[in-house]
mmCIF file of C-alpha atoms in Angstrom:
data_model
loop_
_atom_site.group_PDB
_atom_site.id
_atom_site.type_symbol
_atom_site.label_atom_id
_atom_site.label_comp_id
_atom_site.label_asym_id
_atom_site.label_seq_id
_atom_site.Cartn_x
_atom_site.Cartn_y
_atom_site.Cartn_z
ATOM 1 C CA MET A 1 4.906 17.632 32.189
ATOM 2 C CA GLU A 2 8.655 18.251 32.114
ATOM 3 C CA ASN A 3 10.327 20.867 29.946
ATOM 4 C CA THR A 4 12.423 19.747 26.991
ATOM 5 C CA PRO A 5 14.060 21.646 24.088
ATOM 6 C CA ILE A 6 10.642 21.641 22.357
ATOM 7 C CA ASP A 7 7.763 23.339 24.151
ATOM 8 C CA GLN A 8 4.840 21.238 25.357
ATOM 9 C CA THR A 9 6.496 17.857 25.089
ATOM 10 C CA TYR A 10 6.816 14.906 27.430
ATOM 11 C CA ARG A 11 9.833 12.873 28.316
ATOM 12 C CA GLN A 12 9.486 9.143 27.813
ATOM 13 C CA SER A 13 10.730 8.463 31.352
ATOM 14 C CA TYR A 14 8.039 10.766 32.738
ATOM 15 C CA LEU A 15 5.304 9.034 30.739
ATOM 16 C CA GLN A 16 6.480 5.640 31.925
ATOM 17 C CA ARG A 17 6.241 6.768 35.543
ATOM 18 C CA ALA A 18 2.729 8.058 34.780
ATOM 19 C CA GLY A 19 1.701 4.635 33.443
ATOM 20 C CA VAL A 20 1.697 5.439 29.708
ATOM 21 C CA ARG A 21 3.286 2.559 27.792
ATOM 22 C CA PHE A 22 4.167 2.304 24.115
ATOM 23 C CA ASP A 23 6.554 0.333 21.936
ATOM 24 C CA PHE A 24 9.344 1.957 19.968
ATOM 25 C CA ASN A 25 8.439 2.208 16.270
ATOM 26 C CA ILE A 26 11.402 0.326 14.838
ATOM 27 C CA VAL A 27 9.744 -0.295 11.449
ATOM 28 C CA ASP A 28 9.158 3.321 10.445
ATOM 29 C CA THR A 29 12.391 4.491 12.089
ATOM 30 C CA VAL A 30 14.559 2.164 10.002
ATOM 31 C CA CYS A 31 12.587 2.886 6.817
ATOM 32 C CA ARG A 32 12.820 6.648 7.299
ATOM 33 C CA ARG A 33 16.514 6.626 8.189
ATOM 34 C CA LYS A 34 17.444 4.536 5.141
ATOM 35 C CA LEU A 35 21.204 4.861 4.493
ATOM 36 C CA ASN A 36 22.461 7.112 7.250
ATOM 37 C CA PHE A 37 25.838 8.660 8.008
ATOM 38 C CA SER A 38 27.251 5.538 9.680
ATOM 39 C CA PHE A 39 26.580 3.466 6.556
ATOM 40 C CA TYR A 40 28.468 5.841 4.274
ATOM 41 C CA LEU A 41 31.289 6.148 6.812
ATOM 42 C CA ALA A 42 31.660 2.355 6.936
ATOM 43 C CA LEU A 43 31.528 2.192 3.120
ATOM 44 C CA ILE A 44 34.318 4.754 2.739
ATOM 45 C CA ALA A 45 36.423 2.962 5.370
ATOM 46 C CA ALA A 46 35.910 -0.369 3.583
ATOM 47 C CA LEU A 47 37.025 1.118 0.259
ATOM 48 C CA LEU A 48 40.111 2.653 1.851
ATOM 49 C CA VAL A 49 41.091 -0.577 3.574
ATOM 50 C CA PHE A 50 40.471 -2.506 0.368
ATOM 51 C CA GLY A 51 42.585 -0.283 -1.881
ATOM 52 C CA LEU A 52 45.217 1.638 0.048
ATOM 53 C CA PRO A 53 47.406 -0.779 2.071
ATOM 54 C CA PRO A 54 49.919 -2.505 -0.233
ATOM 55 C CA GLY A 55 49.274 -6.216 -0.392
ATOM 56 C CA MET A 56 45.508 -5.917 0.033
ATOM 57 C CA TRP A 57 43.105 -7.217 -2.616
ATOM 58 C CA GLY A 58 42.662 -3.811 -4.215
ATOM 59 C CA HIS A 59 46.368 -2.923 -4.103
ATOM 60 C CA PRO A 60 48.561 -5.745 -5.391
ATOM 61 C CA VAL A 61 52.252 -5.347 -4.721
ATOM 62 C CA SER A 62 54.321 -4.391 -7.759
ATOM 63 C CA GLU A 63 58.038 -4.885 -8.281
ATOM 64 C CA GLY A 64 60.117 -2.745 -6.002
ATOM 65 C CA GLU A 65 57.223 -2.111 -3.623
ATOM 66 C CA GLN A 66 57.314 -3.576 -0.169
ATOM 67 C CA ALA A 67 54.166 -5.229 1.119
ATOM 68 C CA LEU A 68 52.933 -5.043 4.663
ATOM 69 C CA SER A 69 53.842 -7.713 7.123
ATOM 70 C CA SER A 70 51.605 -10.731 7.461
ATOM 71 C CA GLY A 71 50.378 -9.465 10.842
ATOM 72 C CA TRP A 72 49.222 -6.143 9.410
ATOM 73 C CA LEU A 73 47.660 -7.824 6.401
ATOM 74 C CA LEU A 74 45.715 -10.147 8.691
ATOM 75 C CA LEU A 75 44.525 -7.166 10.731
ATOM 76 C CA TYR A 76 43.432 -5.272 7.621
ATOM 77 C CA ASN A 77 41.637 -8.325 6.263
ATOM 78 C CA ILE A 78 39.719 -8.786 9.505
ATOM 79 C CA LEU A 79 38.807 -5.098 9.525
ATOM 80 C CA PHE A 80 37.703 -5.217 5.893
ATOM 81 C CA LEU A 81 35.559 -8.317 6.394
ATOM 82 C CA SER A 82 34.000 -6.773 9.496
ATOM 83 C CA LEU A 83 33.061 -3.656 7.552
ATOM 84 C CA ILE A 84 31.601 -5.754 4.735
ATOM 85 C CA ALA A 85 29.568 -7.761 7.256
ATOM 86 C CA TYR A 86 28.260 -4.518 8.796
ATOM 87 C CA LEU A 87 27.294 -3.096 5.405
ATOM 88 C CA GLY A 88 25.616 -6.329 4.328
ATOM 89 C CA GLY A 89 23.684 -6.628 7.576
ATOM 90 C CA TYR A 90 22.624 -2.992 7.346
ATOM 91 C CA LEU A 91 21.255 -3.441 3.821
ATOM 92 C CA LEU A 92 19.485 -6.705 4.672
ATOM 93 C CA ARG A 93 17.865 -5.076 7.717
ATOM 94 C CA LEU A 94 16.705 -2.112 5.652
ATOM 95 C CA VAL A 95 15.240 -4.325 2.924
ATOM 96 C CA TYR A 96 13.485 -6.489 5.530
ATOM 97 C CA PHE A 97 11.751 -3.543 7.205
ATOM 98 C CA LEU A 98 10.829 -1.924 3.883
ATOM 99 C CA ARG A 99 9.128 -5.130 2.780
ATOM 100 C CA LEU A 100 7.521 -5.559 6.201
ATOM 101 C CA ARG A 101 6.090 -2.038 6.159
ATOM 102 C CA ALA A 102 4.653 -2.554 2.681
ATOM 103 C CA LYS A 103 3.090 -5.831 3.811
ATOM 104 C CA LEU A 104 1.595 -4.385 7.001
ATOM 105 C CA ARG A 105 0.047 -1.428 5.194
ATOM 106 C CA ARG A 106 -1.964 -3.779 3.011
ATOM 107 C CA ASP A 107 -4.054 -4.676 6.074
ATOM 108 C CA ASP A 108 -7.741 -3.857 5.630
ATOM 109 C CA ALA A 109 -8.408 -3.202 9.327
ATOM 110 C CA PRO A 110 -6.044 -0.498 10.653
ATOM 111 C CA LEU A 111 -6.517 1.387 13.901
ATOM 112 C CA ALA A 112 -7.603 5.038 13.876
ATOM 113 C CA VAL A 113 -5.328 7.205 16.017
ATOM 114 C CA GLU A 114 -4.842 10.912 16.597
ATOM 115 C CA ALA A 115 -1.786 12.959 17.526
ATOM 116 C CA TYR A 116 -1.527 13.392 21.275
ATOM 117 C CA ALA A 117 1.879 14.885 22.138
ATOM 118 C CA VAL A 118 5.565 15.012 21.286
ATOM 119 C CA VAL A 119 7.821 12.594 23.162
ATOM 120 C CA CYS A 120 11.495 13.040 23.960
ATOM 121 C CA LEU A 121 12.950 9.517 23.833
ATOM 122 C CA ASP A 122 15.296 9.891 26.795
ATOM 123 C CA VAL A 123 15.107 6.194 27.737
ATOM 124 C CA LYS A 124 18.314 4.709 26.345
ATOM 125 C CA ARG A 125 17.914 1.726 24.029
ATOM 126 C CA GLY A 126 21.279 1.326 22.321
ATOM 127 C CA PHE A 127 24.840 2.497 21.908
ATOM 128 C CA GLY A 128 23.790 5.576 19.950
ATOM 129 C CA ASP A 129 21.600 6.801 22.804
ATOM 130 C CA TYR A 130 24.444 6.511 25.302
ATOM 131 C CA LEU A 131 26.791 8.251 22.873
ATOM 132 C CA SER A 132 24.341 11.142 22.433
ATOM 133 C CA ALA A 133 23.983 11.557 26.194
ATOM 134 C CA LEU A 134 27.760 11.509 26.623
ATOM 135 C CA TRP A 135 28.241 14.096 23.898
ATOM 136 C CA GLY A 136 25.620 16.307 25.543
ATOM 137 C CA LYS A 137 27.627 16.254 28.771
ATOM 138 C CA ILE A 138 30.873 16.997 26.925
ATOM 139 C CA VAL A 139 29.449 20.119 25.267
ATOM 140 C CA LYS A 140 27.753 21.048 28.562
ATOM 141 C CA ARG A 141 24.220 20.554 27.361
ATOM 142 C CA ASP A 142 21.281 18.846 29.002
ATOM 143 C CA SER A 143 21.293 15.054 28.773
ATOM 144 C CA THR A 144 18.212 15.225 26.527
ATOM 145 C CA TYR A 145 19.546 17.885 24.180
ATOM 146 C CA TYR A 146 20.598 15.355 21.526
ATOM 147 C CA CYS A 147 17.749 12.916 22.163
ATOM 148 C CA ARG A 148 15.549 11.704 19.345
ATOM 149 C CA TYR A 149 11.917 12.765 19.237
ATOM 150 C CA ALA A 150 8.676 11.222 17.992
ATOM 151 C CA VAL A 151 4.997 12.149 17.863
ATOM 152 C CA LEU A 152 2.813 10.139 20.237
ATOM 153 C CA TYR A 153 -0.525 8.990 18.804
ATOM 154 C CA LYS A 154 -3.471 7.768 20.878
ATOM 155 C CA GLU A 155 -6.046 5.207 19.734
ATOM 156 C CA VAL A 156 -9.550 6.649 19.365
ATOM 157 C CA GLY A 157 -12.946 5.058 19.862
ATOM 158 C CA THR A 158 -12.086 3.014 22.964
ATOM 159 C CA MET A 159 -12.122 3.450 26.733
ATOM 160 C CA HIS A 160 -8.680 1.868 27.051
ATOM 161 C CA PRO A 161 -6.589 3.472 24.293
ATOM 162 C CA ARG A 162 -3.202 2.268 23.197
ATOM 163 C CA PHE A 163 -0.358 4.599 22.296
ATOM 164 C CA PHE A 164 1.935 4.500 19.273
ATOM 165 C CA LEU A 165 4.943 6.454 18.018
ATOM 166 C CA THR A 166 5.967 7.834 14.668
ATOM 167 C CA ALA A 167 9.495 7.306 13.375
ATOM 168 C CA ALA A 168 12.136 8.607 15.773
ATOM 169 C CA THR A 169 14.042 11.596 14.436
ATOM 170 C CA SER A 170 15.812 14.762 15.531
ATOM 171 C CA ALA A 171 13.914 17.619 17.145
ATOM 172 C CA ARG A 172 14.198 19.922 14.124
ATOM 173 C CA LYS A 173 12.395 17.394 11.901
ATOM 174 C CA ILE A 174 9.364 16.935 14.160
ATOM 175 C CA PHE A 175 6.052 18.051 12.628
ATOM 176 C CA PHE A 176 3.250 18.012 15.189
ATOM 177 C CA ILE A 177 -0.424 18.899 14.585
ATOM 178 C CA PRO A 178 -2.690 18.292 17.618
ATOM 179 C CA GLU A 179 -5.451 15.737 16.908
ATOM 180 C CA HIS A 180 -3.958 14.945 13.527
ATOM 181 C CA VAL A 181 -5.474 11.639 12.365
ATOM 182 C CA GLY A 182 -3.339 8.652 11.375
ATOM 183 C CA LEU A 183 -3.652 4.926 10.797
ATOM 184 C CA VAL A 184 -1.764 2.193 12.641
ATOM 185 C CA PHE A 185 -1.155 -1.170 10.989
ATOM 186 C CA LEU A 186 -0.302 -3.859 13.549
ATOM 187 C CA HIS A 187 1.714 -7.015 13.046
ATOM 188 C CA ARG A 188 -0.704 -9.823 13.867
ATOM 189 C CA LYS A 189 1.944 -12.267 15.069
ATOM 190 C CA LYS A 190 4.828 -10.213 16.468
ATOM 191 C CA GLU A 191 3.685 -7.942 19.255
ATOM 192 C CA GLY A 192 5.419 -4.588 19.278
ATOM 193 C CA LEU A 193 5.874 -4.314 15.506
ATOM 194 C CA TYR A 194 3.655 -1.800 13.744
ATOM 195 C CA THR A 195 3.744 1.009 11.208
ATOM 196 C CA LEU A 196 1.991 4.354 11.538
ATOM 197 C CA ASP A 197 0.788 6.185 8.440
ATOM 198 C CA ASP A 198 0.489 9.890 9.204
ATOM 199 C CA LYS A 199 1.535 11.245 5.805
ATOM 200 C CA GLY A 200 -1.772 10.379 4.162
ATOM 201 C CA SER A 201 -3.800 11.615 7.128
ATOM 202 C CA TYR A 202 -6.363 14.376 7.147
ATOM 203 C CA GLN A 203 -5.735 18.036 7.851
ATOM 204 C CA THR A 204 -9.204 19.635 7.902
ATOM 205 C CA ALA A 205 -11.899 18.988 10.475
ATOM 206 C CA SER A 206 -14.396 17.691 7.888
ATOM 207 C CA GLU A 207 -11.911 15.201 6.437
ATOM 208 C CA LYS A 208 -10.932 14.111 9.930
ATOM 209 C CA ARG A 209 -14.596 13.505 10.787
ATOM 210 C CA THR A 210 -15.028 11.494 7.598
ATOM 211 C CA ILE A 211 -12.180 9.089 8.306
ATOM 212 C CA LEU A 212 -13.219 8.669 11.944
ATOM 213 C CA ASP A 213 -16.798 7.912 10.898
ATOM 214 C CA LYS A 214 -15.555 5.263 8.473
ATOM 215 C CA MET A 215 -13.343 3.667 11.112
ATOM 216 C CA LEU A 216 -15.681 3.823 14.109
ATOM 217 C CA GLN A 217 -19.289 3.578 12.858
ATOM 218 C CA PRO A 218 -20.802 0.141 12.143
ATOM 219 C CA SER A 219 -21.741 -0.883 8.637
ATOM 220 C CA ALA A 220 -25.169 0.155 7.329
ATOM 221 C CA ASN A 221 -26.065 -3.496 6.770
ATOM 222 C CA LEU A 222 -25.538 -4.188 10.469
ATOM 223 C CA ALA A 223 -27.447 -1.157 11.776
ATOM 224 C CA PRO A 224 -30.798 -1.861 13.509
ATOM 225 C CA LYS A 225 -33.816 -1.043 11.343
ATOM 226 C CA SER A 226 -36.574 1.296 12.449
ATOM 227 C CA GLY A 227 -40.278 0.355 12.673
ATOM 228 C CA SER A 228 -41.187 2.063 9.392
ATOM 229 C CA GLU A 229 -38.432 0.171 7.591
ATOM 230 C CA VAL A 230 -39.779 -3.120 8.944
ATOM 231 C CA VAL A 231 -43.357 -2.267 7.863
ATOM 232 C CA GLU A 232 -42.203 -1.232 4.394
ATOM 233 C CA LYS A 233 -40.176 -4.389 4.021
ATOM 234 C CA HIS A 234 -43.143 -6.543 5.184
ATOM 235 C CA SER A 235 -45.578 -4.832 2.793
ATOM 236 C CA ALA A 236 -43.147 -5.178 -0.103
ATOM 237 C CA THR A 237 -42.760 -8.873 0.678
ATOM 238 C CA ALA A 238 -46.542 -9.370 0.847
ATOM 239 C CA THR A 239 -47.059 -7.571 -2.472
ATOM 240 C CA ALA A 240 -44.424 -9.693 -4.161
ATOM 241 C CA ALA A 241 -46.015 -12.895 -2.782
ATOM 242 C CA ALA A 242 -49.479 -11.859 -4.011
ATOM 243 C CA ALA A 243 -48.140 -11.088 -7.464
ATOM 244 C CA ALA A 244 -46.392 -14.460 -7.615
ATOM 245 C CA ALA A 245 -49.618 -16.275 -6.529
ATOM 246 C CA ALA A 246 -51.655 -14.438 -9.144
ATOM 247 C CA ALA A 247 -49.147 -15.307 -11.843
ATOM 248 C CA ALA A 248 -49.241 -18.965 -10.818
ATOM 249 C CA ALA A 249 -53.070 -19.075 -10.719
ATOM 250 C CA ALA A 250 -53.529 -17.513 -14.160
ATOM 251 C CA PRO A 251 -52.565 -20.627 -16.213
ATOM 252 C CA VAL A 252 -54.779 -22.828 -14.034
ATOM 253 C CA ALA A 253 -57.818 -20.590 -14.571
ATOM 254 C CA SER A 254 -57.180 -20.525 -18.302
ATOM 255 C CA ASP A 255 -57.056 -24.338 -18.470
ATOM 256 C CA MET A 256 -60.313 -24.682 -16.513
ATOM 257 C CA SER A 257 -62.075 -22.196 -18.822
ATOM 258 C CA THR A 258 -60.947 -24.148 -21.878
ATOM 259 C CA GLN A 259 -62.184 -27.436 -20.429
ATOM 260 C CA ILE A 260 -65.642 -25.913 -19.641
ATOM 261 C CA LYS A 261 -65.985 -24.630 -23.208
ATOM 262 C CA GLU A 262 -65.044 -28.005 -24.663
ATOM 263 C CA SER A 263 -67.553 -29.882 -22.463
ATOM 264 C CA THR A 264 -70.336 -27.392 -23.409
ATOM 265 C CA SER A 265 -69.676 -27.813 -27.121
ATOM 266 C CA GLU A 266 -69.782 -31.611 -26.811
ATOM 267 C CA GLN A 267 -73.162 -31.517 -25.029
ATOM 268 C CA ALA A 268 -74.536 -29.214 -27.723
#
């Protein structure tokens, strides 16, 4: 185990070298982040570009006011449309993952998992990861100082467990309880997409045992029956059959008795 800013955590690069593999939890990360700082920054920039430069759509040129040159106006229009495209794509992506998470969590067969460790996501995936590493070097910090963190969950009830992550966030927002129980809802068609529900998980040992029993034990209808149960079932079946035979024979006996009485009266 390698030291990180949080005690008793693993680096993702170290786990990969050790053979532990897991997919980044993009669904919960996007849903938890919602509208972040970059979205509001792009929104403010779009409003400024739309309204401040004279000659733009939000700032028509009045009499006596000089508009920008056509070259500058073209540049501002391109910048404005780019910001609008970014904002639209951001909102569409957020709505897509919110709907996907709601759909996945309606699955009736989730996986039972328990908290295993905290992971420092030092493996770079995008521009933001490289920017964080660069900023850490500028302020003379470790390359993992500004890394995002996630809780690593391990599948229970199997000899070959799979590993899953919670939403990636900053170190100060990590909440880790060892052996904390959660539920993983997998996407049945797209491998690598899943959502992990650890908010509605179980804090006490008794509640943890209850959820694990429900997830791991077979149904009572499928459990093998003992010898006494088989004997009881057989005797109950035999009793019911005898009662049914007696009920069916009663009308026949009554008819025969009536016929005998009628024949005796005729002879008399």
